[in-house]
Short mmCIF file of C-alpha atoms and ligand atoms in Angstrom, two decimals:
data_model
loop_
_atom_site.label_atom_id
_atom_site.label_comp_id
_atom_site.label_asym_id
_atom_site.label_seq_id
_atom_site.Cartn_x
_atom_site.Cartn_y
_atom_site.Cartn_z
CA MET A 1 14.47 6.04 18.67
CA ARG A 2 12.74 3.53 17.21
CA ASN A 3 13.75 4.49 13.65
CA SER A 4 17.34 4.01 14.91
CA VAL A 5 18.10 1.37 12.70
CA PHE A 6 16.62 1.70 9.89
CA LEU A 7 18.30 5.36 9.31
CA ALA A 8 21.50 4.33 10.79
CA LEU A 9 22.92 5.03 7.30
CA ILE A 10 21.09 6.76 4.60
CA ALA A 11 22.17 10.41 4.46
CA GLY A 12 24.18 10.54 1.54
CA LEU A 13 24.28 7.84 -0.48
CA THR A 14 21.83 7.34 -3.96
CA THR A 15 20.83 4.24 -6.00
CA ALA A 16 22.34 3.05 -7.56
CA GLY A 17 20.58 1.15 -10.66
CA PRO A 18 20.17 1.57 -14.54
CA VAL A 19 17.00 3.46 -15.18
CA VAL A 20 14.17 1.46 -16.35
CA ALA A 21 11.67 3.09 -17.90
CA HIS A 22 8.54 3.37 -16.61
CA ASN A 23 5.74 1.71 -19.19
CA GLU A 24 3.06 3.42 -19.88
CA TRP A 25 1.10 2.47 -16.44
CA GLY A 26 3.26 2.95 -14.60
CA THR A 27 3.94 0.23 -11.19
CA PHE A 28 0.64 -1.35 -10.30
CA ASN A 29 -1.28 -3.86 -8.10
CA PRO A 30 -3.19 -6.26 -10.70
CA ASP A 31 -3.71 -9.12 -8.87
CA PHE A 32 -3.22 -7.40 -5.35
CA ASN A 33 -5.45 -5.08 -5.78
CA ASP A 34 -7.61 -8.26 -6.59
CA GLU A 35 -7.35 -9.84 -3.87
CA ALA A 36 -7.59 -6.98 -1.31
CA ALA A 37 -10.40 -4.07 -3.12
CA PRO A 38 -12.97 -6.82 -2.07
CA LEU A 39 -12.43 -6.82 1.98
CA LEU A 40 -12.32 -2.45 1.75
CA ARG A 41 -15.52 -3.68 0.41
CA GLU A 42 -17.07 -5.31 3.42
CA MET A 43 -15.08 -2.96 5.93
CA GLU A 44 -17.32 -0.77 4.10
CA LYS A 45 -20.60 -1.91 3.82
CA LEU A 46 -19.15 -2.66 8.71
CA ASN A 47 -17.67 0.76 9.07
CA ASN A 48 -21.34 2.46 7.39
CA SER A 49 -23.63 -0.29 9.57
CA THR A 50 -22.56 0.99 13.19
CA MET A 51 -21.53 4.52 14.12
CA ASP A 52 -20.06 3.31 17.07
CA GLU A 53 -16.62 5.25 17.26
CA ASP A 54 -13.84 2.20 18.06
CA LYS A 55 -15.79 -0.29 15.84
CA ARG A 56 -15.39 2.49 13.07
CA TYR A 57 -12.10 3.12 14.35
CA PHE A 58 -11.35 -1.00 14.21
CA TYR A 59 -13.01 -1.53 10.76
CA SER A 60 -11.09 0.83 9.02
CA ARG A 61 -7.56 -0.46 10.02
CA VAL A 62 -8.38 -3.51 8.52
CA LEU A 63 -5.90 -3.62 5.88
CA LEU A 64 -3.22 -0.43 7.98
CA TRP A 65 -0.75 -1.88 10.66
CA LYS A 66 -0.47 -0.26 14.13
CA PRO A 67 0.72 3.44 14.19
CA GLY A 68 3.75 3.08 16.34
CA GLN A 69 4.39 -0.58 15.26
CA THR A 70 8.26 -1.51 14.48
CA LEU A 71 7.45 -4.07 11.58
CA LYS A 72 10.36 -5.68 10.58
CA GLY A 73 12.06 -5.95 7.28
CA CYS A 74 13.45 -8.67 5.68
CA PHE A 75 14.66 -9.48 1.28
CA ILE A 76 14.19 -12.39 -0.83
CA GLY A 77 17.29 -12.58 -3.87
CA GLY A 78 18.73 -10.07 -5.32
CA THR A 79 22.86 -8.88 -4.15
CA GLN A 80 23.20 -7.08 -1.80
CA SER A 81 23.89 -3.94 -3.88
CA GLU A 82 20.14 -4.44 -4.90
CA ARG A 83 19.41 -4.84 -1.76
CA ARG A 84 21.07 -1.43 -0.58
CA SER A 85 19.69 0.33 -3.27
CA ILE A 86 15.54 -0.39 -2.50
CA PHE A 87 16.43 0.25 1.23
CA ASN A 88 17.98 3.64 0.75
CA SER A 89 14.87 4.66 -1.38
CA ALA A 90 12.62 3.11 1.14
CA ALA A 91 14.43 4.98 4.55
CA LYS A 92 14.29 8.01 1.88
CA LEU A 93 10.37 7.59 2.34
CA LEU A 94 10.12 6.78 5.53
CA THR A 95 12.31 9.30 6.92
CA ASP A 96 10.46 11.80 4.20
CA ALA A 97 7.21 11.11 5.42
CA LYS A 98 7.55 11.84 8.95
CA ILE A 99 5.36 9.14 10.30
CA ASN A 100 4.73 7.31 13.41
CA ILE A 101 5.94 3.42 12.08
CA ALA A 102 9.24 1.91 11.16
CA ILE A 103 11.06 -0.86 9.57
CA ASP A 104 13.55 -2.77 10.49
CA PHE A 105 16.38 -5.00 9.66
CA GLN A 106 17.90 -5.53 11.93
CA SER A 107 21.15 -5.33 9.74
CA THR A 108 22.77 -3.84 7.02
CA ASP A 109 25.61 -4.73 6.33
CA PRO A 110 24.23 -7.76 5.03
CA PHE A 111 21.14 -7.03 4.47
CA PRO A 112 19.01 -10.08 5.69
CA ASP A 113 17.47 -13.05 4.41
CA CYS A 114 14.09 -12.96 4.67
CA LYS A 115 13.47 -16.78 6.97
CA LYS A 116 11.10 -18.99 6.94
CA ASN A 117 10.49 -20.88 10.43
CA ALA A 118 8.77 -24.85 11.11
CA GLN A 119 6.09 -24.39 8.92
CA GLY A 120 7.61 -23.35 6.22
CA LEU A 121 6.20 -19.95 6.31
CA TYR A 122 8.08 -16.35 6.14
CA THR A 123 7.10 -14.47 10.16
CA GLU A 124 8.32 -10.60 8.95
CA GLU A 125 5.95 -8.46 8.23
CA ILE A 126 8.15 -6.37 5.05
CA ARG A 127 9.82 -9.36 2.99
CA ILE A 128 10.91 -7.76 -0.19
CA ALA A 129 11.99 -9.34 -3.76
CA VAL A 130 14.13 -8.26 -5.70
CA GLY A 131 17.12 -9.09 -8.12
CA ALA A 132 16.93 -10.81 -11.30
CA GLY A 133 14.34 -13.71 -10.51
CA ALA A 134 12.40 -10.83 -8.85
CA PRO A 135 9.26 -9.69 -10.74
CA CYS A 136 8.16 -5.97 -11.22
CA CYS A 137 6.69 -3.99 -9.26
CA SER A 138 3.99 -4.92 -7.30
CA ALA A 139 2.75 -5.56 -3.13
CA ARG A 140 0.11 -6.47 -1.02
CA ILE A 141 -1.93 -3.61 0.41
CA GLY A 142 -0.88 -3.81 3.77
CA ARG A 143 -1.81 -6.52 6.19
CA ASN A 144 -2.65 -8.48 3.97
CA GLY A 145 0.13 -9.56 3.32
CA MET A 146 0.07 -11.36 6.83
CA ARG A 147 -2.48 -13.70 6.54
CA LYS A 148 -0.77 -16.90 6.25
CA ALA A 149 -2.30 -18.36 2.41
CA ASN A 150 0.55 -14.98 2.04
CA LEU A 151 3.34 -15.97 3.68
CA ASP A 152 5.52 -18.50 1.81
CA GLU A 153 6.53 -15.24 -0.13
CA ALA A 154 6.95 -11.68 -0.65
CA ASN A 155 4.94 -8.82 0.14
CA ILE A 156 6.56 -6.02 -2.31
CA PHE A 157 8.09 -7.50 -5.40
CA LEU A 158 10.99 -4.91 -6.82
CA GLY A 159 12.59 -6.88 -9.58
CA GLY A 160 15.83 -5.00 -11.94
CA ALA A 161 16.60 -2.42 -11.32
CA PRO A 162 13.08 -0.18 -9.95
CA GLN A 163 13.61 4.13 -9.47
CA GLY A 164 13.21 5.66 -6.26
CA TRP A 165 9.44 6.73 -6.86
CA GLN A 166 8.50 2.85 -8.18
CA VAL A 167 10.00 1.29 -4.97
CA TRP A 168 7.73 4.73 -2.50
CA HIS A 169 5.28 3.90 -4.89
CA GLU A 170 4.59 0.07 -3.58
CA PHE A 171 6.02 0.51 0.08
CA ILE A 172 2.87 2.78 0.23
CA HIS A 173 0.42 -0.12 -0.79
CA ALA A 174 2.37 -1.85 2.11
CA LEU A 175 1.77 0.66 4.08
CA GLY A 176 -1.97 -0.27 3.41
CA PHE A 177 -2.70 2.27 0.55
CA PHE A 178 -5.12 2.20 -2.16
CA HIS A 179 -4.08 3.78 -6.01
CA GLU A 180 -5.25 7.52 -5.74
CA HIS A 181 -7.58 6.52 -8.87
CA GLN A 182 -9.72 4.91 -6.92
CA LYS A 183 -10.07 7.65 -4.61
CA PRO A 184 -13.41 7.71 -3.72
CA ASP A 185 -14.33 11.18 -4.64
CA ALA A 186 -11.81 10.59 -7.91
CA PRO A 187 -13.01 12.88 -10.93
CA CYS A 188 -11.18 10.17 -13.00
CA ARG A 189 -13.61 8.26 -16.14
CA PHE A 190 -11.74 5.56 -17.51
CA ASP A 191 -12.89 4.46 -20.84
CA TYR A 192 -12.34 1.08 -19.70
CA ALA A 193 -12.27 -0.79 -23.08
CA GLU A 194 -9.45 0.47 -24.06
CA VAL A 195 -8.36 0.10 -20.76
CA LYS A 196 -8.25 -3.46 -21.93
CA ARG A 197 -7.33 -3.40 -25.22
CA LEU A 198 -4.38 -1.13 -23.99
CA TRP A 199 -2.91 -3.60 -21.32
CA GLY A 200 -4.59 -6.61 -21.78
CA TRP A 201 -6.38 -7.05 -18.89
CA ASP A 202 -10.05 -8.86 -18.75
CA GLU A 203 -12.67 -6.65 -17.37
CA ALA A 204 -12.35 -7.90 -13.62
CA LYS A 205 -9.02 -7.18 -12.70
CA VAL A 206 -9.78 -3.84 -14.94
CA LYS A 207 -13.01 -3.07 -12.76
CA ALA A 208 -11.01 -4.18 -9.64
CA ASN A 209 -7.81 -1.11 -11.18
CA PHE A 210 -9.51 1.14 -11.81
CA ASP A 211 -13.65 1.34 -9.98
CA ARG A 212 -13.60 3.65 -6.84
CA LEU A 213 -13.60 3.20 -3.94
CA ASN A 214 -16.76 4.37 -2.51
CA ASN A 215 -16.07 4.23 1.23
CA ASP A 216 -15.83 7.41 4.31
CA GLU A 217 -13.39 9.06 3.75
CA ARG A 218 -11.84 10.28 7.19
CA ASP A 219 -12.54 6.55 8.34
CA HIS A 220 -10.00 4.97 5.39
CA ARG A 221 -7.19 7.38 5.91
CA PHE A 222 -6.73 8.61 2.03
CA SER A 223 -6.05 12.67 2.06
CA SER A 224 -8.26 14.64 0.93
CA GLY A 225 -9.50 15.61 -2.76
CA PHE A 226 -7.73 14.42 -5.90
CA ASP A 227 -4.32 15.05 -6.38
CA ARG A 228 -3.33 14.58 -10.30
CA LYS A 229 0.26 14.41 -9.07
CA SER A 230 -0.22 12.06 -6.74
CA ILE A 231 2.81 8.97 -6.17
CA MET A 232 0.00 6.94 -5.90
CA ASP A 233 -1.63 7.27 -9.68
CA TYR A 234 -1.04 5.20 -12.79
CA TYR A 235 0.66 7.74 -15.21
CA GLN A 236 -2.43 8.59 -17.14
CA THR A 237 0.11 9.29 -20.04
CA SER A 238 -2.66 7.89 -22.55
CA PRO A 239 -5.53 10.55 -22.73
CA THR A 240 -7.41 7.95 -25.04
CA MET A 241 -7.72 5.52 -22.20
CA LEU A 242 -9.66 8.15 -20.17
CA VAL A 243 -13.40 9.24 -20.93
CA ASP A 244 -11.87 12.70 -21.49
CA GLY A 245 -9.55 13.19 -22.39
CA VAL A 246 -6.98 15.73 -22.66
CA LYS A 247 -9.20 17.75 -20.99
CA SER A 248 -10.29 15.40 -17.86
CA PRO A 249 -8.91 16.39 -14.29
CA CYS A 250 -7.10 12.57 -14.88
CA TYR A 251 -5.09 13.36 -17.13
CA ASN A 252 -1.57 13.78 -17.02
CA PRO A 253 0.70 13.97 -19.60
CA THR A 254 4.34 14.32 -17.23
CA PRO A 255 3.40 11.81 -14.09
CA GLY A 256 5.35 12.99 -10.75
CA THR A 257 8.65 11.10 -9.30
CA ALA A 258 8.03 12.87 -5.86
CA LEU A 259 5.54 12.36 -3.08
CA THR A 260 3.23 15.19 -2.93
CA THR A 261 1.20 16.78 -0.16
CA THR A 262 -1.03 14.81 -1.09
CA ASP A 263 0.66 12.06 -0.60
CA LEU A 264 1.83 12.80 2.85
CA GLU A 265 -1.80 14.10 4.40
CA GLY A 266 -2.77 10.09 3.43
CA LEU A 267 0.12 8.32 4.98
CA ARG A 268 0.25 10.81 8.72
CA LEU A 269 -3.51 10.61 8.51
CA ALA A 270 -3.21 6.72 9.06
CA TYR A 271 0.28 6.73 10.82
CA PRO A 272 0.23 10.50 13.10
CA MET A 273 2.92 10.69 15.01
CA SER A 274 1.01 11.70 18.14
CA ALA A 275 -1.21 8.20 17.50
CA SER A 276 0.04 5.32 20.43
CA PRO A 277 0.69 2.51 20.73
CA THR A 278 -1.20 1.83 24.25
CA SER A 279 -4.38 3.84 22.58
CA HIS A 280 -4.80 1.19 20.09
CA THR A 281 -4.08 -1.44 21.68
CA GLN A 282 -6.79 0.07 24.46
CA ARG A 283 -9.99 1.04 21.19
CA MET A 284 -9.06 -2.25 19.67
CA THR A 285 -9.69 -4.35 23.35
CA ARG A 286 -12.74 -2.31 23.55
CA VAL A 287 -14.12 -3.06 20.20
CA ARG A 288 -12.90 -6.43 20.50
CA ALA A 289 -15.02 -7.24 23.64
CA VAL A 290 -18.31 -6.21 21.24
CA VAL A 291 -17.60 -7.00 18.29
CA ASP A 292 -19.56 -9.96 16.22
CA LEU A 293 -17.30 -11.47 13.62
CA GLY A 294 -19.87 -14.46 12.69
CA GLY A 295 -21.36 -13.06 9.82
CA VAL A 296 -17.37 -11.52 8.29
CA SER A 297 -16.16 -13.84 5.07
CA PRO A 298 -12.88 -15.84 6.13
CA GLY A 299 -10.21 -13.47 4.71
CA LEU A 300 -11.89 -10.48 6.80
CA ARG A 301 -12.16 -11.86 9.96
CA GLU A 302 -8.94 -13.74 9.57
CA LEU A 303 -7.30 -10.42 9.30
CA MET A 304 -9.19 -8.82 12.40
CA GLU A 305 -8.52 -11.67 14.32
CA MET A 306 -4.53 -10.94 14.17
CA GLU A 307 -4.43 -7.43 15.64
ZN1 LIG B 401 -0.47 0.82 -7.34
#
């Protein structure tokens, strides 16, 4: 079974560690969204410029992993018990979601350290920084974590003692997903000035984390509609951050702490059990023969060539 290593010991174990109250904005990803959002916008342009299904598939998967892929997982910092806690939450996500992607930690006793190669770069796809020395909570979006410039550190940051829903939110980013409130059809109207004031962010950071992504929904593998209870929302508990206040469809005084049906739908669209790695490779081969990467930005090109 592809994910047997991952699943071997999850049953019956509970997440340990003290409860950390989430702040008003819950889990967040400011720096990494700044970095990935331009790639997504470029991808969208490429996607809109062709009707060729193979090419559209290729562009839309730039940040996603290959369906059926087994990603190598490892840890940076933290104790074995802190690692176990993160592992248990992540394992629950993947087993409950029933998606066609696995993370192989190779050993669960002990949980392995990430290892740098001779060039000083990590080679594992899922590198989780944990423990007292690590920040929380953020993650690079999908394969963006494998760009060379990002290989000298973790791509998921879960320091301290994060709760299960925080672990899930960040892992879903690492699987290639942006925020729910940034979906093309999300109805949220944010008061950027208020968000700037509340959170102390500059304009660019607020935009990168709140602007809607104007993408073809199907080809970017979003789930349908807007889900106020998605685990990929920010925690819109403060009505002042929304132009429509408590009347906004995005106002959420009681944030969800579990995956919703639409969260699962999005994950399964991106990593369907029916997709085979072979057909993915065949599609990529067809696209490679005709796609011109000449006019693509260096960042996106690196990702596309990595595929
Ligand atoms: Zn986030």
